[in-house]
Amino acid sequence: MKNISYEERKATYKVALRKWGIDSQVMMAVEEMSELTKEICKIFRGKGTMDDLADEIADVLITLEQLKFIYEIGDMVDDHINAKIYRLQERLGMLEADAR
């Protein structure tokens, strides 16, 4: 399978938005997150498969990327991710004194 670039993904999101609309794609994100939650519960009970889990994670990541695109908040999300990872690194004692 060919590797799809971010630019190709964005182009696909534009077509999806034109075809199904913003509300539909936002609700799809909610639905996909629910399906991932269900799959995680199945894994916890020993009933799910790693392939099904990977499939649901992929769906959620795609719809989250669409939300960043729809609301034009990609840079803001990246900033929040960086801040949260930094805070986690602090809590884990991973940062050297110079970095603080």
Coordinates of C-alpha atoms in Angstrom, one line a residue:
M1 CA 0.0 0.0 0.0
K2 CA 1.3 3.4 -0.9
N3 CA 2.2 6.0 1.8
I4 CA -0.3 8.9 1.7
S5 CA 1.2 12.3 2.3
Y6 CA -0.3 14.9 4.6
E7 CA -1.2 17.0 1.6
E8 CA -3.0 14.1 0.0
R9 CA -4.9 13.5 3.3
K10 CA -5.9 17.2 3.5
A11 CA -7.2 17.1 -0.1
T12 CA -9.2 14.0 0.8
Y13 CA -10.7 15.8 3.8
K14 CA -11.7 18.8 1.6
V15 CA -13.6 16.4 -0.7
A16 CA -15.3 14.6 2.2
L17 CA -16.4 18.0 3.7
R18 CA -17.9 19.0 0.4
K19 CA -19.6 15.7 0.0
W20 CA -20.9 15.1 3.5
G21 CA -20.6 18.5 5.3
I22 CA -18.9 19.6 8.5
D23 CA -21.7 18.5 10.8
S24 CA -21.6 14.9 9.4
Q25 CA -17.8 14.7 9.7
V26 CA -17.8 16.1 13.3
M27 CA -20.4 13.5 14.3
M28 CA -18.4 10.8 12.6
A29 CA -15.5 11.7 14.9
V30 CA -17.7 11.3 17.9
E31 CA -18.9 7.9 16.5
E32 CA -15.4 6.7 15.8
M33 CA -14.3 7.6 19.4
S34 CA -17.2 5.6 20.7
E35 CA -16.2 2.6 18.6
L36 CA -12.6 2.9 19.9
T37 CA -13.9 3.0 23.5
K38 CA -15.9 -0.2 22.8
E39 CA -12.9 -1.9 21.3
I40 CA -10.7 -1.0 24.3
C41 CA -13.3 -2.5 26.6
K42 CA -13.3 -5.7 24.5
I43 CA -9.5 -5.9 24.7
F44 CA -9.6 -5.4 28.5
R45 CA -12.1 -8.3 28.7
G46 CA -9.9 -10.5 26.5
K47 CA -12.5 -10.5 23.7
G48 CA -11.0 -8.1 21.1
T49 CA -8.2 -8.4 18.6
M50 CA -5.2 -6.2 18.1
D51 CA -6.2 -5.8 14.4
D52 CA -9.6 -4.5 15.4
L53 CA -8.0 -2.2 18.0
A54 CA -5.5 -0.9 15.4
D55 CA -8.4 -0.3 12.9
E56 CA -10.4 1.7 15.4
I57 CA -7.3 3.8 16.5
A58 CA -6.7 4.5 12.8
D59 CA -10.3 5.7 12.4
V60 CA -10.0 8.0 15.4
L61 CA -6.7 9.4 14.3
I62 CA -8.1 10.2 10.9
T63 CA -11.2 11.9 12.3
L64 CA -9.1 13.9 14.8
E65 CA -7.0 15.1 12.0
Q66 CA -10.1 16.1 10.2
L67 CA -11.3 18.1 13.2
K68 CA -7.9 19.9 13.3
F69 CA -8.5 20.7 9.6
I70 CA -12.1 21.7 10.0
Y71 CA -11.5 24.1 12.9
E72 CA -8.1 25.2 11.7
I73 CA -6.4 24.5 15.0
G74 CA -3.6 22.2 14.0
D75 CA -0.9 24.5 15.3
M76 CA -2.8 25.1 18.5
V77 CA -3.2 21.3 19.1
D78 CA 0.5 20.8 18.5
D79 CA 1.3 23.5 21.1
H80 CA -1.0 21.8 23.6
I81 CA 0.6 18.4 22.9
N82 CA 4.1 19.8 23.4
A83 CA 3.0 21.5 26.7
K84 CA 1.4 18.3 28.0
I85 CA 4.4 16.1 27.0
Y86 CA 6.8 18.5 28.7
R87 CA 4.6 18.4 31.8
L88 CA 4.7 14.6 31.7
Q89 CA 8.4 14.6 31.3
E90 CA 8.7 16.8 34.3
R91 CA 6.5 14.5 36.4
L92 CA 8.6 11.5 35.2
G93 CA 11.9 13.2 36.1
M94 CA 13.1 13.1 32.6
L95 CA 14.2 16.7 32.3
E96 CA 17.7 17.8 33.2
A97 CA 18.1 20.8 35.5
D98 CA 19.3 22.9 32.5
A99 CA 16.1 22.3 30.5
R100 CA 13.9 23.6 33.3

